[in-house]
Coordinates of C-alpha atoms in Angstrom, one line a residue:
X98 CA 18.5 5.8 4.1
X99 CA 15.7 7.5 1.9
X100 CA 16.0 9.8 -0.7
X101 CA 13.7 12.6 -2.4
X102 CA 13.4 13.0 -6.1
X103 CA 11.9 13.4 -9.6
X104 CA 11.1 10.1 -11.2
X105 CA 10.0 10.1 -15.1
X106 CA 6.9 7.6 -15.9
X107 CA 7.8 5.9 -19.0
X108 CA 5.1 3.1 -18.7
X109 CA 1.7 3.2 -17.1
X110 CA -1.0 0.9 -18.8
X111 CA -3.5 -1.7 -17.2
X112 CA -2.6 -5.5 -16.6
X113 CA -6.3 -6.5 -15.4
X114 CA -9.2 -3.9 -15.0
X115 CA -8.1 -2.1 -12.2
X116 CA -4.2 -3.3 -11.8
X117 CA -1.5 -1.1 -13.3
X118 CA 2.0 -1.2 -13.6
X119 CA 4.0 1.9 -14.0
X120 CA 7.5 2.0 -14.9
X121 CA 9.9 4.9 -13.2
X122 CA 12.8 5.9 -14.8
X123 CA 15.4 8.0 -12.2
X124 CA 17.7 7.1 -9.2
X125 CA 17.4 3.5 -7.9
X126 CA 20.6 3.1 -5.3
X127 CA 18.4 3.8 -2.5
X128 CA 16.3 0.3 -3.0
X129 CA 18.7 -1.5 -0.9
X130 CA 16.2 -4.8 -0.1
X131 CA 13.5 -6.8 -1.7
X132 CA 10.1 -5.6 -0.2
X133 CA 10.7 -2.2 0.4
X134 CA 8.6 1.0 -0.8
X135 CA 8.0 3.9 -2.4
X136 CA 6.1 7.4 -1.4
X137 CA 4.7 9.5 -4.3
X138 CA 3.6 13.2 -4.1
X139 CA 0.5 13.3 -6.1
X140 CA -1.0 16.6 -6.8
X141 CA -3.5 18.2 -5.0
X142 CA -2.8 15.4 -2.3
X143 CA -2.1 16.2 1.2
X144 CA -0.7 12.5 1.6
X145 CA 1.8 10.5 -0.6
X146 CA 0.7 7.0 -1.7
X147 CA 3.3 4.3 0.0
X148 CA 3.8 1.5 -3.2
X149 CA 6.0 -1.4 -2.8
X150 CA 8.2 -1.9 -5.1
X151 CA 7.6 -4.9 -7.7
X152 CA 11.5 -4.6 -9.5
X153 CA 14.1 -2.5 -10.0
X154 CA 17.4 -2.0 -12.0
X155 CA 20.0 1.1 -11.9
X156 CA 18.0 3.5 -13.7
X157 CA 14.1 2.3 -13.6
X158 CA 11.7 1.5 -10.8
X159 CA 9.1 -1.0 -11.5
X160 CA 5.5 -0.7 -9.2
X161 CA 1.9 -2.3 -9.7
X162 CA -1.0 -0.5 -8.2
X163 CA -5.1 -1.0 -7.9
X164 CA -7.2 1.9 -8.6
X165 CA -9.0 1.6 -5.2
X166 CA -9.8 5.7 -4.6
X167 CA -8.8 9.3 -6.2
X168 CA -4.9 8.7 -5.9
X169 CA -4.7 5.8 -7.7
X170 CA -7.1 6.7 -10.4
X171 CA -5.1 10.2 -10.4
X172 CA -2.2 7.6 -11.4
X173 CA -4.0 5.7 -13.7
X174 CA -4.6 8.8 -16.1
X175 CA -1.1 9.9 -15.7
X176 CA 0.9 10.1 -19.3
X177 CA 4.2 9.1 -20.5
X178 CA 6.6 11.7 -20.3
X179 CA 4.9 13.4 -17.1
X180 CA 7.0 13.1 -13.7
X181 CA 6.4 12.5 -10.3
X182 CA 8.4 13.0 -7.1
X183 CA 8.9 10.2 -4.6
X184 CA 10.8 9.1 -1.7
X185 CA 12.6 5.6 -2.5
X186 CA 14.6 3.2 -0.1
X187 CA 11.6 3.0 2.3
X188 CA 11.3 0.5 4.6
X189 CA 13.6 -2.1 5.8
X190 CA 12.7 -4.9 3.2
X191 CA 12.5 -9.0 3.3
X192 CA 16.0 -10.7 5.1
X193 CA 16.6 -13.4 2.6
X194 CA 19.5 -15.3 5.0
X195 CA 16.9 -17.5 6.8
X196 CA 16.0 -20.1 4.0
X197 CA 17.1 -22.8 1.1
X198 CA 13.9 -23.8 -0.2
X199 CA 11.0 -21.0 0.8
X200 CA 7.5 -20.5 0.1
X201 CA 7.0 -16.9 -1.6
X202 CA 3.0 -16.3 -0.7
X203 CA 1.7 -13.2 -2.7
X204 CA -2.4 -12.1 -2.2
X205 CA -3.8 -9.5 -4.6
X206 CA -1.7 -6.5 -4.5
X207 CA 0.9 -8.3 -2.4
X208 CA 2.0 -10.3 -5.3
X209 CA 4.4 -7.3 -7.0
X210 CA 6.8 -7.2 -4.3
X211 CA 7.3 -11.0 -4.1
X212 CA 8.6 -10.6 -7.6
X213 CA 11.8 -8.9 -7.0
X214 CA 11.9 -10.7 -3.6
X215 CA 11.9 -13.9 -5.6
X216 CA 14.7 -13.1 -8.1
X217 CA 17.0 -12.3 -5.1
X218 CA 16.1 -15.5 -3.8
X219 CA 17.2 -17.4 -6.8
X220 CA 20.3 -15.4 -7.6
X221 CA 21.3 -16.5 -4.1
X222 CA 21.0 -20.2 -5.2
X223 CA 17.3 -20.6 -3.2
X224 CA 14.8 -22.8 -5.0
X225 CA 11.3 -21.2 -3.9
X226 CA 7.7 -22.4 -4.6
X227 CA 5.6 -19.3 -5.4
X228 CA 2.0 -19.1 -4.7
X229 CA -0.1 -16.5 -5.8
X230 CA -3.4 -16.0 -4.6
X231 CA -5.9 -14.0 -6.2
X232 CA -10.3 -13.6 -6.1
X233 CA -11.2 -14.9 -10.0
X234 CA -9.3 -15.7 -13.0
X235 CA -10.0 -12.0 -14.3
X236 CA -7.9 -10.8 -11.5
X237 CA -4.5 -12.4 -12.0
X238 CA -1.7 -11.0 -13.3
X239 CA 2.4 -11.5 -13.0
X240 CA 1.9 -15.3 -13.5
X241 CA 4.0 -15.8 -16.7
X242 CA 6.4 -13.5 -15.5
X243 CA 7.2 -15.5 -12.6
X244 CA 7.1 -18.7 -14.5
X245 CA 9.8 -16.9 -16.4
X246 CA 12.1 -16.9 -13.9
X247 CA 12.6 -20.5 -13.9
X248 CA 10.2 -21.4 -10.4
X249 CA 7.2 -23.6 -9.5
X250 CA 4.0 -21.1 -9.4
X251 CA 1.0 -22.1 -7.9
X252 CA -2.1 -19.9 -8.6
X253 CA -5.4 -20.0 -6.2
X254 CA -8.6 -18.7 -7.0
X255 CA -11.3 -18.2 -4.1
X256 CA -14.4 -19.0 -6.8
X257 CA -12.0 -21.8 -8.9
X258 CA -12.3 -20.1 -11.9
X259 CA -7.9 -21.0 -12.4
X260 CA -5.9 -23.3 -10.7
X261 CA -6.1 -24.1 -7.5
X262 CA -9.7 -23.7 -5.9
X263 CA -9.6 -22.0 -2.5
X264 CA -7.3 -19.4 -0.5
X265 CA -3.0 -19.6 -0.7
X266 CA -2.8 -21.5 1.8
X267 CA -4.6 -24.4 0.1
X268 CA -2.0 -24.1 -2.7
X269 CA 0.9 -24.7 0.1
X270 CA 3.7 -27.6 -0.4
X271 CA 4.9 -30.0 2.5
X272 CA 8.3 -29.3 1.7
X273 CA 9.6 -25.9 2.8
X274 CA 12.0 -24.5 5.6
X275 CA 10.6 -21.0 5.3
X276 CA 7.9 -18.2 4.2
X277 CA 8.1 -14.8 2.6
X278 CA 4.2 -13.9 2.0
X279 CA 2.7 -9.9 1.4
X280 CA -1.4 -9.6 1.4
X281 CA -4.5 -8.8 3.2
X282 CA -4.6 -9.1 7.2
X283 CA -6.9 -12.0 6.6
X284 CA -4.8 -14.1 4.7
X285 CA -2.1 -13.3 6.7
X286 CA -4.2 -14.7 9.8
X287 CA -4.5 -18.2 7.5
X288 CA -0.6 -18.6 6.9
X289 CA 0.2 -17.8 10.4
X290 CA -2.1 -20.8 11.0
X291 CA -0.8 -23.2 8.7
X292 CA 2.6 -22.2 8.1
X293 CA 5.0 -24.8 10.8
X294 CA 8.1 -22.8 10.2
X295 CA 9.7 -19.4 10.6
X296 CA 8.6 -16.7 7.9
X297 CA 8.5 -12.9 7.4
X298 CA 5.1 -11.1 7.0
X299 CA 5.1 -7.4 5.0
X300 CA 2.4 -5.5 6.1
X301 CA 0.1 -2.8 4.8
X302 CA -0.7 -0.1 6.3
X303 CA -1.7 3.6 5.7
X304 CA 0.8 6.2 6.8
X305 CA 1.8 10.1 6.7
X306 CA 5.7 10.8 6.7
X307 CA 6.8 7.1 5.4
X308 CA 10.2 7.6 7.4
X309 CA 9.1 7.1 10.9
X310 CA 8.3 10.8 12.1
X311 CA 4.9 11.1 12.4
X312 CA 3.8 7.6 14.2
X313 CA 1.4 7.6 12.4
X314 CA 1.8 3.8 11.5
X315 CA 3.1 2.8 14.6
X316 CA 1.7 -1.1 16.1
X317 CA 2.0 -3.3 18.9
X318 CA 4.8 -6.3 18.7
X319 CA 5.7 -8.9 21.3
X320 CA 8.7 -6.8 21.8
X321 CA 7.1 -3.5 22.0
X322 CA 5.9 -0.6 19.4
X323 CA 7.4 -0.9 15.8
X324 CA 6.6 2.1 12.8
X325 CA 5.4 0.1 9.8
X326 CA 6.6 2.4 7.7
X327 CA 10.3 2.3 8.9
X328 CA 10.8 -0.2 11.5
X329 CA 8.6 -2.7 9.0
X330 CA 6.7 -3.2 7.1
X331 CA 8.3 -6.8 7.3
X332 CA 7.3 -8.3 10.5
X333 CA 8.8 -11.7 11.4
X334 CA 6.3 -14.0 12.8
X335 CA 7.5 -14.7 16.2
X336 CA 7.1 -10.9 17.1
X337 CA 3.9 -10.0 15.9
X338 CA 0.7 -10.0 18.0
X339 CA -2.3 -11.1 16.3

């Protein structure tokens, strides 16, 4: 179930040059599940802009965005004290029944929803590895707040500038009995590859309605046509066709 309202924006400031969080304040007891999303009306935008959600308590939504085109830099320069309407309790979210000690795989803008999804995962007595995979050094962000939360964090860099040299999936532990990863299609090609259990993929993808009416987002599964947008965007692996 989704909801429509008026959210006020009592944070928005930069965590690396083009990374921004934004803090919501309004109604959060839509967000049922960790990894679902958000739709925001921007104006003078015939489209909303679907955002996951990075955290949320009862009265403030929590979201981290790249400025990658003219709605999210029309974000970027929004103010404190300005509002903004959005649908919340999108998307059917991450099933966190499967595992005891998971991998939580974050790329680039897929790390903010693996931060919610890993304190769900803790609070239900999981111990989860966290690996966050990111270009350079200049582009990380979120690491000390996931060290914060009392788990192993593994961070890869593509050029070795921090941590691990290489992609996620050269950051990866023997020991696991499932994955929760969010990123690009690319990387989500790798961890199909060298992941040898179970795991739940959240997908991107651009989209009109956000609820499921317009197909717009619609994709092929092993077990027939699924909408991203309401029917996702978590995809377990055994259904998805690469």
């Amino acid at each position: 179930m989704y909801k429509e309202d008026v959210y006020e924006i009592i944070f928005n400031a930069p965590l690396t040059k083009d990374v921004y969080k934004m803090v919501l304040k309004g109604d959060t007891q839509y967000i049922t599940a960790p990894g679902q999303f958000i739709n925001l009306k921007l104006e003078g935008k015939f489209l909303r802009r679907p955002i996951s959600v990075c955290d949320f308590d009862s009265e403030t939504i929590t979201i981290i965005y790249k400025v990658v085109g003219e709605g999210t830099e029309q974000m970027s320069n929004m103010q404190l004290g300005e509002t903004i309407d959005c649908l919340t309790g999108l998307g059917n979210g991450y099933d966190i029944s499967n595992s005891k000690k998971p991998l939580v795989i974050g790329g680039g803008v897929g790390v903010p929803p693996m931060y919610h999804l890993t304190k769900c995962l803790i609070k239900d007595g999981q111990k989860p590895t966290v690996i966050l995979g990111f270009n350079t050094k200049d582009e990380i962000f979120y690491e000390e707040e996931f060290k914060a939360l009392g788990v192993d964090v593994v961070i890869t860099t593509v050029d070795g500038s921090y941590g691990v040299k290489g992609f996620v999936t050269d950051g990866m532990p023997e020991d696991y009995d499932y994955f929760y990863t969010c990123g690009p299609m690319p990387m989500f090609k790798a961890i199909n590859a060298a992941t040898k259990t179970s795991g739940q993929f959240s997908f991107e993808e651009k989209m009109g309605c956000g609820f499921g009416a317009c197909m717009g987002c619609s994709c092929k599964t092993k077990y027939g046509n699924k909408r991203i947008c309401k029917d996702g965007p978590v995809l377990v692996k055994e259904e998805i066709v690469w």
